[in-house]
C-alpha cells in the first residue's frame, strides 16, 4: 500500500473528528437527513448495485440482491429513522435514599462517539456496509468505510455514490487490498465495526488494541441445526435448503451442519435434497443460484469435500439435471451433503461458508446439546420441533449469538432484535436499540443538590460521629 493512502485515511479521520466536535450538539434533523440520503442512494441505484454484485460474483441473482442487500437495508434505515427520537431521549436513573428527596438527579445521555470505522465483507457487500452505517448515523457519528477487495466493482460503486450523496466529513470510503484493510484497522477510531472470519477478527482486534479502540466483531463459526423427533422433516428440509443455498451458502449464519435423530437420518437428508432439487432444478445456467466469489473459495470447498471422501464420508450431490460441473468455469457448486462425518474432517473443524452440508446423528438430544457446548459458541443456532419441553432444553442449555426456532437465519432479519455473536463468533451487536447504544457513549450525569451532601454523609474530615 502506498504511504499516501495511509496518510489520506489518517487525515480523513482527523478531519471528521474535528467536524464532529465542532458540530456538537447537532440537531436530530441532521441524523435523519443522513439516513434519508442513505435510503435514497440505495433506492435510486438498486438495479446498478444488483448488476455490479452479479459481476463481482460471476453470477448472483439481482432479485436475491434486491431482497438481501437493498430492500432489507432500506427498511432498516427507515426503522432507525423512526426510532431516533425515542432512542436519544435521556434516561432518568434513581439515586440512593435520601438524595432524591434532597433534590439530587441522575440521568444517562446516549451521545455520539465521534468517528466509527466500518470494515465490511464481500458476501453481502451492500447490506453489511450500509446496515451498520444506518445505526452509526442514527447515533450521530461520522463514518469511514473500507469495503472488501473481493467485490471490487461493488466497492468502487459504493465509493462513488457515497461521495455523491455525502460530504467527506460525513462519510468516506477507502478501497484497496488487504494492506489497506490492515492499515484501516490500526486507525484510532472512536469505534470499529468488523464483519468477517474469526481468524481475521483476531487480527483486527489485535490492531485495534494498540489504540484501545472499542469493537463490534460480527464473525461466524459453525451454526448448528438441531432437528428434534417432533419436527416436520419435510418443512424443515425446505427451510434448511433455502437458508443453505441462498448466496450459495456464503452467509455467516448459514446452517453449517445438521444434527438429526439417528433413526431418521435418511428422512432428514431426503427432505433437504428434495427441497433443493425443487428450488434449483438446474444450476449452471440458473440465474437464481449464485457462484462462489473466487477461485480460492471454490478450491477450498472442493478440498473440503475431497478430505471428507478420503476419510470415509458418503458424498451426496444434489444435481437434479445431472450437469457436468467439471467442464464449467462458472464457480458453481451443487449442494454436497456429507453423510457419516467424523471429527477429524475439515468440514467439522472449519466454518464451511458454501454449499457443503455435513450431517451428524444422535441417539438422544442430550448428545447434540453436549456437542454444541463442547465447541466454540456459534453465531446462530437453529432448532426444529413441536416439543416445547425439548425446545426449552436446547435453548436453556446452549449458548449462541442468536436463535431461530423452526427456521434458519431469520432472526437477523428482525430489525428490533440485536444481532451479534458471542466468544469466537463475535462481540457486541447492532440492530434494535442495542445497536444504537453500541455506537453511542452512555454518559452518566449526576446533579448534586444545594445541601452539603458530603458533610451530611460524614465524608468530610475531621471524621466524627456522622461517620460512625
CSV table of C-alpha atoms in Angstrom, one decimal:
chain,number,residue,atom,x,y,z
A,1,UNK,CA,0.0,0.0,0.0
A,2,UNK,CA,1.3,3.4,-0.9
A,3,UNK,CA,2.1,5.6,2.0
A,4,UNK,CA,-0.2,8.3,0.7
A,5,UNK,CA,-3.2,6.0,1.2
A,6,UNK,CA,-2.4,5.6,4.8
A,7,UNK,CA,-1.8,9.3,5.2
A,8,UNK,CA,-5.1,10.0,3.5
A,9,UNK,CA,-7.0,7.8,5.9
A,10,UNK,CA,-5.3,9.4,8.9
A,11,UNK,CA,-6.0,12.9,7.6
A,12,UNK,CA,-9.7,12.0,7.0
A,13,UNK,CA,-10.1,10.6,10.5
A,14,UNK,CA,-8.7,13.9,11.9
A,15,UNK,CA,-10.9,16.0,9.7
A,16,UNK,CA,-14.1,14.0,10.5
A,17,UNK,CA,-13.3,14.1,14.3
A,18,UNK,CA,-12.7,17.8,14.2
A,19,UNK,CA,-16.0,18.5,12.3
A,20,UNK,CA,-17.9,16.1,14.7
A,21,UNK,CA,-16.5,18.0,17.7
A,22,UNK,CA,-17.3,21.4,16.3
A,23,UNK,CA,-20.9,20.4,15.4
A,24,UNK,CA,-21.8,19.3,18.9
A,25,UNK,CA,-24.6,19.5,19.8
A,26,UNK,CA,-26.1,18.5,16.4
A,27,UNK,CA,-29.8,18.6,15.9
A,28,UNK,CA,-31.5,15.3,15.3
A,29,UNK,CA,-32.7,16.5,12.0
A,30,UNK,CA,-29.1,16.2,10.7
A,31,UNK,CA,-29.1,12.5,11.6
A,32,UNK,CA,-32.5,11.9,10.0
A,33,UNK,CA,-31.3,13.8,6.9
A,34,UNK,CA,-28.2,11.5,6.6
A,35,UNK,CA,-30.4,8.4,7.0
A,36,UNK,CA,-32.8,9.8,4.3
A,37,UNK,CA,-29.9,10.3,1.9
A,38,UNK,CA,-28.6,6.8,2.5
A,39,UNK,CA,-32.0,5.3,1.9
A,40,UNK,CA,-32.4,7.4,-1.3
A,41,UNK,CA,-29.0,6.3,-2.6
A,42,UNK,CA,-29.9,2.6,-2.2
A,43,UNK,CA,-33.3,3.1,-3.8
A,44,UNK,CA,-32.0,5.2,-6.7
A,45,UNK,CA,-29.2,2.8,-7.6
A,46,UNK,CA,-30.8,-0.6,-6.6
A,47,UNK,CA,-30.5,-2.0,-10.1
A,48,UNK,CA,-27.0,-0.8,-10.5
A,49,UNK,CA,-25.9,-2.4,-7.3
A,50,UNK,CA,-27.6,-5.7,-8.4
A,51,UNK,CA,-25.6,-5.7,-11.7
A,52,UNK,CA,-22.2,-5.0,-10.1
A,53,UNK,CA,-22.7,-7.6,-7.4
A,54,UNK,CA,-23.5,-10.2,-10.0
A,55,UNK,CA,-20.5,-9.2,-12.0
A,56,UNK,CA,-18.3,-9.4,-8.9
A,57,UNK,CA,-19.6,-12.9,-8.0
A,58,UNK,CA,-19.6,-14.2,-11.6
A,59,UNK,CA,-23.3,-14.8,-11.2
A,60,UNK,CA,-25.6,-13.6,-8.4
A,61,UNK,CA,-29.3,-13.2,-8.8
A,62,UNK,CA,-30.3,-9.5,-8.9
A,63,UNK,CA,-33.6,-10.4,-7.4
A,64,UNK,CA,-31.8,-12.0,-4.5
A,65,UNK,CA,-29.6,-8.9,-4.2
A,66,UNK,CA,-32.7,-6.8,-4.1
A,67,UNK,CA,-34.1,-8.8,-1.2
A,68,UNK,CA,-30.9,-9.3,0.9
A,69,UNK,CA,-28.9,-6.2,0.2
A,70,UNK,CA,-31.2,-3.4,-0.9
A,71,UNK,CA,-34.8,-3.8,0.5
A,72,UNK,CA,-33.7,-5.1,3.9
A,73,UNK,CA,-31.2,-2.3,4.3
A,74,UNK,CA,-33.6,0.4,3.2
A,75,UNK,CA,-36.2,-0.9,5.6
A,76,UNK,CA,-33.6,-1.0,8.4
A,77,UNK,CA,-32.8,2.7,7.7
A,78,UNK,CA,-36.4,3.6,7.9
A,79,UNK,CA,-36.7,1.7,11.2
A,80,UNK,CA,-33.7,3.6,12.6
A,81,UNK,CA,-35.1,7.0,11.5
A,82,UNK,CA,-38.5,6.1,13.1
A,83,UNK,CA,-36.9,5.4,16.5
A,84,UNK,CA,-34.2,8.1,16.8
A,85,UNK,CA,-36.4,10.4,18.9
A,86,UNK,CA,-37.1,7.6,21.4
A,87,UNK,CA,-33.5,6.2,21.5
A,88,UNK,CA,-31.9,9.6,22.1
A,89,UNK,CA,-34.2,10.6,25.0
A,90,UNK,CA,-32.2,11.0,28.2
A,91,UNK,CA,-32.9,8.1,30.7
A,92,UNK,CA,-33.7,9.1,34.3
A,93,UNK,CA,-31.9,6.9,36.9
A,94,UNK,CA,-32.5,6.6,40.6
A,95,UNK,CA,-30.2,8.0,43.3
A,96,UNK,CA,-29.6,6.5,46.7
A,97,UNK,CA,-32.0,7.4,49.5
A,98,UNK,CA,-32.3,10.2,50.7
A,99,UNK,CA,-30.5,12.1,47.9
A,100,UNK,CA,-33.6,12.1,45.8
A,101,UNK,CA,-35.6,13.8,48.5
A,102,UNK,CA,-32.9,16.4,48.8
A,103,UNK,CA,-33.0,17.3,45.1
A,104,UNK,CA,-30.2,15.1,43.6
A,105,UNK,CA,-30.8,13.9,40.0
A,106,UNK,CA,-29.2,11.3,37.8
A,107,UNK,CA,-29.6,10.5,34.1
A,108,UNK,CA,-27.9,8.8,31.2
A,109,UNK,CA,-27.5,10.5,27.9
A,110,UNK,CA,-26.6,8.5,24.8
A,111,UNK,CA,-24.2,10.7,22.8
A,112,UNK,CA,-22.2,10.3,19.6
A,113,UNK,CA,-18.8,8.6,20.0
A,114,UNK,CA,-17.3,10.5,17.1
A,115,UNK,CA,-15.9,8.6,14.1
A,116,UNK,CA,-16.8,5.0,13.5
A,117,UNK,CA,-14.8,2.7,11.1
A,118,UNK,CA,-16.6,0.0,9.2
A,119,UNK,CA,-14.7,-2.9,7.7
A,120,UNK,CA,-17.2,-4.7,5.6
A,121,UNK,CA,-17.2,-8.1,3.9
A,122,UNK,CA,-17.9,-9.4,0.3
A,123,UNK,CA,-20.7,-11.9,0.9
A,124,UNK,CA,-23.5,-9.2,1.3
A,125,UNK,CA,-21.4,-6.2,0.4
A,126,UNK,CA,-24.2,-3.6,0.4
A,127,UNK,CA,-26.2,-4.9,3.4
A,128,UNK,CA,-23.2,-5.4,5.6
A,129,UNK,CA,-21.8,-1.9,4.8
A,130,UNK,CA,-24.8,0.2,4.9
A,131,UNK,CA,-26.7,-1.7,7.6
A,132,UNK,CA,-24.2,-0.8,10.3
A,133,UNK,CA,-23.9,2.7,8.7
A,134,UNK,CA,-27.6,3.3,9.3
A,135,UNK,CA,-27.1,2.9,13.1
A,136,UNK,CA,-23.8,4.7,13.1
A,137,UNK,CA,-25.6,7.7,11.5
A,138,UNK,CA,-28.6,7.2,13.9
A,139,UNK,CA,-26.2,7.5,16.8
A,140,UNK,CA,-24.9,10.8,15.4
A,141,UNK,CA,-21.5,9.6,14.3
A,142,UNK,CA,-19.3,10.2,11.2
A,143,UNK,CA,-18.1,7.1,9.3
A,144,UNK,CA,-15.2,5.8,7.4
A,145,UNK,CA,-15.7,2.6,5.3
A,146,UNK,CA,-13.3,0.0,4.0
A,147,UNK,CA,-15.2,-2.5,1.8
A,148,UNK,CA,-13.9,-5.8,0.6
A,149,UNK,CA,-11.4,-6.2,-2.2
A,150,UNK,CA,-13.2,-9.5,-3.2
A,151,UNK,CA,-16.0,-7.4,-4.7
A,152,UNK,CA,-14.1,-4.6,-6.3
A,153,UNK,CA,-16.8,-3.3,-8.7
A,154,UNK,CA,-19.3,-3.1,-5.9
A,155,UNK,CA,-16.7,-1.4,-3.6
A,156,UNK,CA,-15.9,1.2,-6.3
A,157,UNK,CA,-19.6,1.9,-6.9
A,158,UNK,CA,-20.1,2.4,-3.1
A,159,UNK,CA,-17.2,4.9,-3.0
A,160,UNK,CA,-18.5,6.9,-6.0
A,161,UNK,CA,-22.1,7.0,-4.7
A,162,UNK,CA,-21.1,7.9,-1.1
A,163,UNK,CA,-19.1,10.8,-2.5
A,164,UNK,CA,-22.1,11.9,-4.5
A,165,UNK,CA,-24.6,11.7,-1.6
A,166,UNK,CA,-22.5,12.7,1.4
A,167,UNK,CA,-19.7,15.2,2.2
A,168,UNK,CA,-16.4,13.6,3.0
A,169,UNK,CA,-16.6,14.8,6.6
A,170,UNK,CA,-19.9,12.8,7.0
A,171,UNK,CA,-18.8,9.5,5.3
A,172,UNK,CA,-15.7,8.5,3.3
A,173,UNK,CA,-14.9,5.2,1.6
A,174,UNK,CA,-11.4,3.8,1.0
A,175,UNK,CA,-10.9,0.9,-1.4
A,176,UNK,CA,-7.9,-1.4,-1.8
A,177,UNK,CA,-6.5,-4.7,-0.8
A,178,UNK,CA,-5.6,-6.4,2.5
A,179,UNK,CA,-2.8,-4.0,3.2
A,180,UNK,CA,-5.3,-1.1,3.2
A,181,UNK,CA,-7.6,-3.0,5.5
A,182,UNK,CA,-4.7,-3.7,7.9
A,183,UNK,CA,-3.8,0.0,8.0
A,184,UNK,CA,-7.5,0.9,8.4
A,185,UNK,CA,-7.8,-1.4,11.4
A,186,UNK,CA,-4.9,0.4,13.1
A,187,UNK,CA,-6.5,3.8,13.0
A,188,UNK,CA,-7.5,5.4,16.3
A,189,UNK,CA,-11.3,5.3,15.6
A,190,UNK,CA,-13.8,6.0,18.4
A,191,UNK,CA,-15.4,2.6,17.5
A,192,UNK,CA,-14.7,0.0,14.8
A,193,UNK,CA,-17.1,-2.5,13.2
A,194,UNK,CA,-15.7,-5.6,11.5
A,195,UNK,CA,-17.7,-8.3,9.8
A,196,UNK,CA,-15.7,-11.3,8.6
A,197,UNK,CA,-14.0,-14.5,9.6
A,198,UNK,CA,-13.0,-15.3,13.2
A,199,UNK,CA,-9.3,-15.6,12.1
A,200,UNK,CA,-9.3,-12.1,10.6
A,201,UNK,CA,-11.3,-10.8,13.6
A,202,UNK,CA,-8.5,-11.8,15.9
A,203,UNK,CA,-6.1,-9.7,13.8
A,204,UNK,CA,-8.4,-6.8,13.7
A,205,UNK,CA,-8.8,-6.9,17.5
A,206,UNK,CA,-5.1,-7.0,17.9
A,207,UNK,CA,-4.7,-4.0,15.7
A,208,UNK,CA,-7.5,-2.0,17.4
A,209,UNK,CA,-6.0,-2.8,20.9
A,210,UNK,CA,-3.0,-0.6,20.0
A,211,UNK,CA,-5.3,2.4,20.3
A,212,UNK,CA,-7.8,0.9,22.7
A,213,UNK,CA,-10.5,1.2,20.1
A,214,UNK,CA,-13.8,-0.4,21.1
A,215,UNK,CA,-15.0,-3.1,18.7
A,216,UNK,CA,-18.1,-4.7,17.3
A,217,UNK,CA,-17.0,-8.0,15.8
A,218,UNK,CA,-19.5,-9.8,13.6
A,219,UNK,CA,-17.8,-13.1,13.0
A,220,UNK,CA,-19.1,-16.6,12.2
A,221,UNK,CA,-18.4,-20.2,13.1
A,222,UNK,CA,-20.4,-23.4,12.8
A,223,UNK,CA,-24.0,-22.6,13.3
A,224,UNK,CA,-25.8,-26.0,14.0
A,225,UNK,CA,-29.3,-27.1,13.1
A,226,UNK,CA,-30.9,-29.5,15.6
A,227,UNK,CA,-33.8,-31.5,14.4
A,228,UNK,CA,-36.0,-32.9,17.2
A,229,UNK,CA,-38.0,-36.1,16.8
A,230,UNK,CA,-41.1,-33.9,16.8
A,231,UNK,CA,-40.0,-31.8,13.8
A,232,UNK,CA,-41.8,-31.8,10.5
A,233,UNK,CA,-38.9,-33.1,8.4
A,234,UNK,CA,-40.3,-32.0,5.1
A,235,UNK,CA,-40.9,-28.4,6.2
A,236,UNK,CA,-37.6,-28.4,8.0
A,237,UNK,CA,-35.8,-29.7,4.9
A,238,UNK,CA,-37.3,-26.9,2.8
A,239,UNK,CA,-36.3,-24.2,5.2
A,240,UNK,CA,-32.8,-25.5,5.7
A,241,UNK,CA,-32.3,-25.8,2.0
A,242,UNK,CA,-33.4,-22.2,1.4
A,243,UNK,CA,-31.0,-20.9,4.1
A,244,UNK,CA,-28.2,-23.1,2.9
A,245,UNK,CA,-28.5,-22.4,-0.8
A,246,UNK,CA,-29.1,-18.7,-0.7
A,247,UNK,CA,-26.0,-16.9,-1.9
A,248,UNK,CA,-24.6,-20.5,-2.4
A,249,UNK,CA,-24.1,-20.8,1.3
A,250,UNK,CA,-21.9,-17.8,1.6
A,251,UNK,CA,-23.7,-16.5,4.7
A,252,UNK,CA,-22.2,-16.1,8.1
A,253,UNK,CA,-25.4,-17.5,9.6
A,254,UNK,CA,-25.9,-20.3,7.0
A,255,UNK,CA,-26.8,-23.7,8.5
A,256,UNK,CA,-23.3,-25.2,8.9
A,257,UNK,CA,-24.2,-28.8,9.9
A,258,UNK,CA,-27.3,-30.8,10.7
A,259,UNK,CA,-27.7,-32.9,13.9
A,260,UNK,CA,-30.6,-35.3,13.5
A,261,UNK,CA,-32.1,-38.4,15.2
A,262,UNK,CA,-30.1,-41.4,14.1
A,263,UNK,CA,-33.3,-43.3,13.2
A,264,UNK,CA,-34.4,-40.6,10.8
A,265,UNK,CA,-31.1,-39.5,9.2
A,266,UNK,CA,-32.2,-40.6,5.7
A,267,UNK,CA,-35.5,-38.8,6.1
A,268,UNK,CA,-33.8,-35.6,7.1
A,269,UNK,CA,-31.3,-35.8,4.2
A,270,UNK,CA,-34.1,-36.5,1.7
A,271,UNK,CA,-36.1,-33.5,2.9
A,272,UNK,CA,-33.1,-31.2,2.2
A,273,UNK,CA,-32.4,-33.0,-1.1
A,274,UNK,CA,-35.9,-32.7,-2.3
A,275,UNK,CA,-36.4,-29.1,-1.4
A,276,UNK,CA,-33.1,-28.1,-3.1
A,277,UNK,CA,-33.9,-30.0,-6.3
A,278,UNK,CA,-37.3,-28.3,-6.4
A,279,UNK,CA,-35.9,-24.8,-5.9
A,280,UNK,CA,-32.9,-25.3,-8.2
A,281,UNK,CA,-33.9,-27.9,-10.9
A,282,UNK,CA,-30.7,-26.9,-12.7
A,283,UNK,CA,-27.7,-24.9,-11.5
A,284,UNK,CA,-25.1,-24.0,-14.2
A,285,UNK,CA,-27.4,-21.6,-16.2
A,286,UNK,CA,-29.7,-20.8,-13.3
A,287,UNK,CA,-29.5,-17.1,-12.5
A,288,UNK,CA,-31.1,-17.7,-9.2
A,289,UNK,CA,-28.1,-19.7,-8.0
A,290,UNK,CA,-25.0,-17.7,-7.0
A,291,UNK,CA,-21.5,-18.5,-8.0
A,292,UNK,CA,-18.7,-18.8,-5.4
A,293,UNK,CA,-17.0,-15.5,-5.1
A,294,UNK,CA,-13.4,-16.5,-6.2
A,295,UNK,CA,-11.3,-19.5,-7.3
A,296,UNK,CA,-9.7,-19.6,-3.9
A,297,UNK,CA,-13.1,-20.1,-2.2
A,298,UNK,CA,-14.2,-22.7,-4.8
A,299,UNK,CA,-10.9,-24.7,-4.4
A,300,UNK,CA,-11.2,-24.6,-0.7
A,301,UNK,CA,-14.6,-26.2,-0.7
A,302,UNK,CA,-13.6,-28.8,-3.3
A,303,UNK,CA,-10.7,-29.8,-1.0
A,304,UNK,CA,-13.1,-30.0,2.0
A,305,UNK,CA,-15.3,-32.4,0.1
A,306,UNK,CA,-12.3,-34.5,-1.0
A,307,UNK,CA,-11.0,-34.6,2.5
A,308,UNK,CA,-14.4,-35.9,3.8
A,309,UNK,CA,-14.5,-38.5,1.0
A,310,UNK,CA,-11.0,-39.7,1.8
A,311,UNK,CA,-11.8,-40.1,5.4
A,312,UNK,CA,-14.9,-42.2,4.8
A,313,UNK,CA,-17.9,-39.9,4.4
A,314,UNK,CA,-20.6,-40.7,1.9
A,315,UNK,CA,-20.9,-37.8,-0.6
A,316,UNK,CA,-24.4,-36.9,-1.8
A,317,UNK,CA,-24.6,-34.3,-4.6
A,318,UNK,CA,-27.9,-32.6,-5.3
A,319,UNK,CA,-27.6,-32.3,-9.0
A,320,UNK,CA,-31.1,-32.8,-10.4
A,321,UNK,CA,-30.2,-32.1,-14.0
A,322,UNK,CA,-27.0,-34.2,-14.0
A,323,UNK,CA,-24.9,-31.3,-15.1
A,324,UNK,CA,-21.2,-31.6,-15.7
A,325,UNK,CA,-19.6,-29.1,-13.3
A,326,UNK,CA,-16.0,-30.2,-14.2
A,327,UNK,CA,-16.2,-28.6,-17.6
A,328,UNK,CA,-17.5,-25.2,-16.3
A,329,UNK,CA,-15.5,-22.2,-15.1
A,330,UNK,CA,-18.6,-20.6,-13.5
A,331,UNK,CA,-17.5,-21.5,-10.0
A,332,UNK,CA,-20.9,-23.0,-9.3
A,333,UNK,CA,-21.1,-26.0,-7.0
A,334,UNK,CA,-24.1,-28.2,-6.2
A,335,UNK,CA,-25.2,-28.7,-2.6
A,336,UNK,CA,-23.0,-31.5,-1.4
A,337,UNK,CA,-24.3,-33.4,1.6
A,338,UNK,CA,-21.7,-35.3,3.8
A,339,UNK,CA,-23.1,-38.4,5.5
A,340,UNK,CA,-21.1,-40.2,8.1
A,341,UNK,CA,-18.8,-37.4,9.1
A,342,UNK,CA,-16.1,-37.7,11.7
A,343,UNK,CA,-14.4,-35.1,13.9
A,344,UNK,CA,-11.1,-35.3,12.0
A,345,UNK,CA,-12.6,-34.0,8.8
A,346,UNK,CA,-12.1,-30.4,7.7
A,347,UNK,CA,-15.8,-30.0,7.3
A,348,UNK,CA,-16.3,-30.5,11.0
A,349,UNK,CA,-13.4,-28.1,12.0
A,350,UNK,CA,-13.8,-25.1,9.7
A,351,UNK,CA,-16.6,-22.8,9.0
A,352,UNK,CA,-17.9,-24.0,5.7
A,353,UNK,CA,-19.3,-20.9,4.0
A,354,UNK,CA,-20.5,-22.6,1.0
A,355,UNK,CA,-22.9,-25.4,-0.3
A,356,UNK,CA,-21.5,-28.2,1.8
A,357,UNK,CA,-23.7,-29.7,4.5
A,358,UNK,CA,-22.4,-32.3,7.0
A,359,UNK,CA,-24.9,-34.5,8.8
A,360,UNK,CA,-24.4,-35.9,12.3
A,361,UNK,CA,-26.7,-38.2,14.2
A,362,UNK,CA,-27.7,-38.5,17.9
A,363,UNK,CA,-29.5,-41.2,19.9
A,364,UNK,CA,-30.8,-38.6,22.4
A,365,UNK,CA,-31.0,-34.8,22.2
A,366,UNK,CA,-28.6,-34.5,25.1
A,367,UNK,CA,-25.8,-35.7,22.8
A,368,UNK,CA,-26.4,-32.8,20.4
A,369,UNK,CA,-26.6,-30.3,23.2
A,370,UNK,CA,-23.3,-31.6,24.7
A,371,UNK,CA,-21.6,-31.4,21.3
A,372,UNK,CA,-22.6,-27.8,20.8
A,373,UNK,CA,-21.4,-26.9,24.3
A,374,UNK,CA,-18.1,-28.6,23.7
A,375,UNK,CA,-17.3,-26.4,20.7
A,376,UNK,CA,-17.0,-22.7,20.0
A,377,UNK,CA,-20.2,-20.8,20.7
A,378,UNK,CA,-21.9,-20.3,17.3
A,379,UNK,CA,-23.3,-17.1,15.8
A,380,UNK,CA,-26.7,-18.8,15.2
A,381,UNK,CA,-28.4,-21.9,16.5
A,382,UNK,CA,-31.5,-23.5,14.9
A,383,UNK,CA,-34.0,-25.9,16.4
A,384,UNK,CA,-36.9,-27.6,14.7
A,385,UNK,CA,-39.6,-29.3,16.7
A,386,UNK,CA,-43.0,-29.1,18.2
A,387,UNK,CA,-41.9,-30.4,21.6
A,388,UNK,CA,-41.8,-27.2,23.8
A,389,UNK,CA,-40.0,-29.0,26.6
A,390,UNK,CA,-37.2,-30.2,24.3
A,391,UNK,CA,-37.1,-26.8,22.7
A,392,UNK,CA,-36.5,-25.1,26.1
A,393,UNK,CA,-34.0,-27.7,27.0
A,394,UNK,CA,-32.0,-26.8,23.8
A,395,UNK,CA,-32.3,-23.1,24.4
A,396,UNK,CA,-31.5,-23.0,28.1
A,397,UNK,CA,-28.6,-25.4,28.0
A,398,UNK,CA,-26.7,-23.9,25.0
A,399,UNK,CA,-25.2,-20.6,24.2
A,400,UNK,CA,-25.2,-18.9,20.8
A,401,UNK,CA,-25.3,-15.4,19.4
A,402,UNK,CA,-28.9,-15.8,18.4
A,403,UNK,CA,-31.6,-18.4,17.7
A,404,UNK,CA,-34.2,-19.1,15.1
A,405,UNK,CA,-36.8,-21.7,16.1
A,406,UNK,CA,-38.4,-23.7,13.3
A,407,UNK,CA,-36.5,-22.0,10.6
A,408,UNK,CA,-32.9,-20.7,9.9
A,409,UNK,CA,-31.2,-17.3,9.6
A,410,UNK,CA,-34.5,-15.3,10.1
A,411,UNK,CA,-33.5,-13.8,13.5
A,412,UNK,CA,-31.0,-11.5,11.7
A,413,UNK,CA,-33.8,-10.0,9.6
A,414,UNK,CA,-35.7,-8.8,12.6
A,415,UNK,CA,-34.8,-5.1,12.9
A,416,UNK,CA,-35.8,-4.9,16.5
A,417,UNK,CA,-33.6,-7.8,17.7
A,418,UNK,CA,-29.9,-7.3,18.4
A,419,UNK,CA,-27.7,-9.3,16.0
A,420,UNK,CA,-24.3,-10.4,17.2
A,421,UNK,CA,-22.1,-13.3,18.3
A,422,UNK,CA,-20.5,-14.4,21.5
A,423,UNK,CA,-16.9,-15.5,22.0
A,424,UNK,CA,-15.3,-16.7,18.8
A,425,UNK,CA,-18.5,-15.8,16.8
A,426,UNK,CA,-18.2,-12.2,17.8
A,427,UNK,CA,-18.7,-9.4,20.3
A,428,UNK,CA,-21.2,-6.6,20.5
A,429,UNK,CA,-24.2,-6.3,18.3
A,430,UNK,CA,-26.2,-4.0,16.1
A,431,UNK,CA,-29.9,-3.8,15.2
A,432,UNK,CA,-32.5,-2.8,17.7
A,433,UNK,CA,-31.9,-0.2,20.4
A,434,UNK,CA,-28.8,-2.3,21.3
A,435,UNK,CA,-27.2,-1.3,18.1
A,436,UNK,CA,-27.9,2.4,18.7
A,437,UNK,CA,-26.3,2.1,22.1
A,438,UNK,CA,-23.4,0.1,20.7
A,439,UNK,CA,-22.4,3.2,18.6
A,440,UNK,CA,-23.2,5.7,21.4
A,441,UNK,CA,-21.5,6.7,24.6
A,442,UNK,CA,-23.7,6.2,27.6
A,443,UNK,CA,-22.7,9.3,29.5
A,444,UNK,CA,-23.7,9.4,33.2
A,445,UNK,CA,-24.7,12.8,34.6
A,446,UNK,CA,-25.3,13.4,38.3
A,447,UNK,CA,-26.5,16.7,39.6
A,448,UNK,CA,-25.8,17.5,43.2
A,449,UNK,CA,-28.4,19.4,45.3
A,450,UNK,CA,-27.6,22.6,47.2
A,451,UNK,CA,-27.3,20.9,50.5
A,452,UNK,CA,-23.8,19.9,51.6
A,453,UNK,CA,-24.2,16.1,50.9
A,454,UNK,CA,-20.5,15.3,51.7
A,455,UNK,CA,-20.9,16.8,55.2
A,456,UNK,CA,-24.3,15.2,55.7
A,457,UNK,CA,-22.8,11.8,54.8
A,458,UNK,CA,-19.8,12.2,57.0
A,459,UNK,CA,-17.4,12.3,54.1
A,460,UNK,CA,-15.5,15.4,55.2
A,461,UNK,CA,-12.6,15.4,57.7
A,462,UNK,CA,-12.3,15.7,60.5
A,463,UNK,CA,-14.4,12.5,60.7
A,464,UNK,CA,-16.7,12.4,63.7
A,465,UNK,CA,-19.9,10.8,64.8
A,466,UNK,CA,-21.6,11.2,61.4
A,467,UNK,CA,-19.1,8.7,60.0
A,468,UNK,CA,-19.9,6.0,62.6
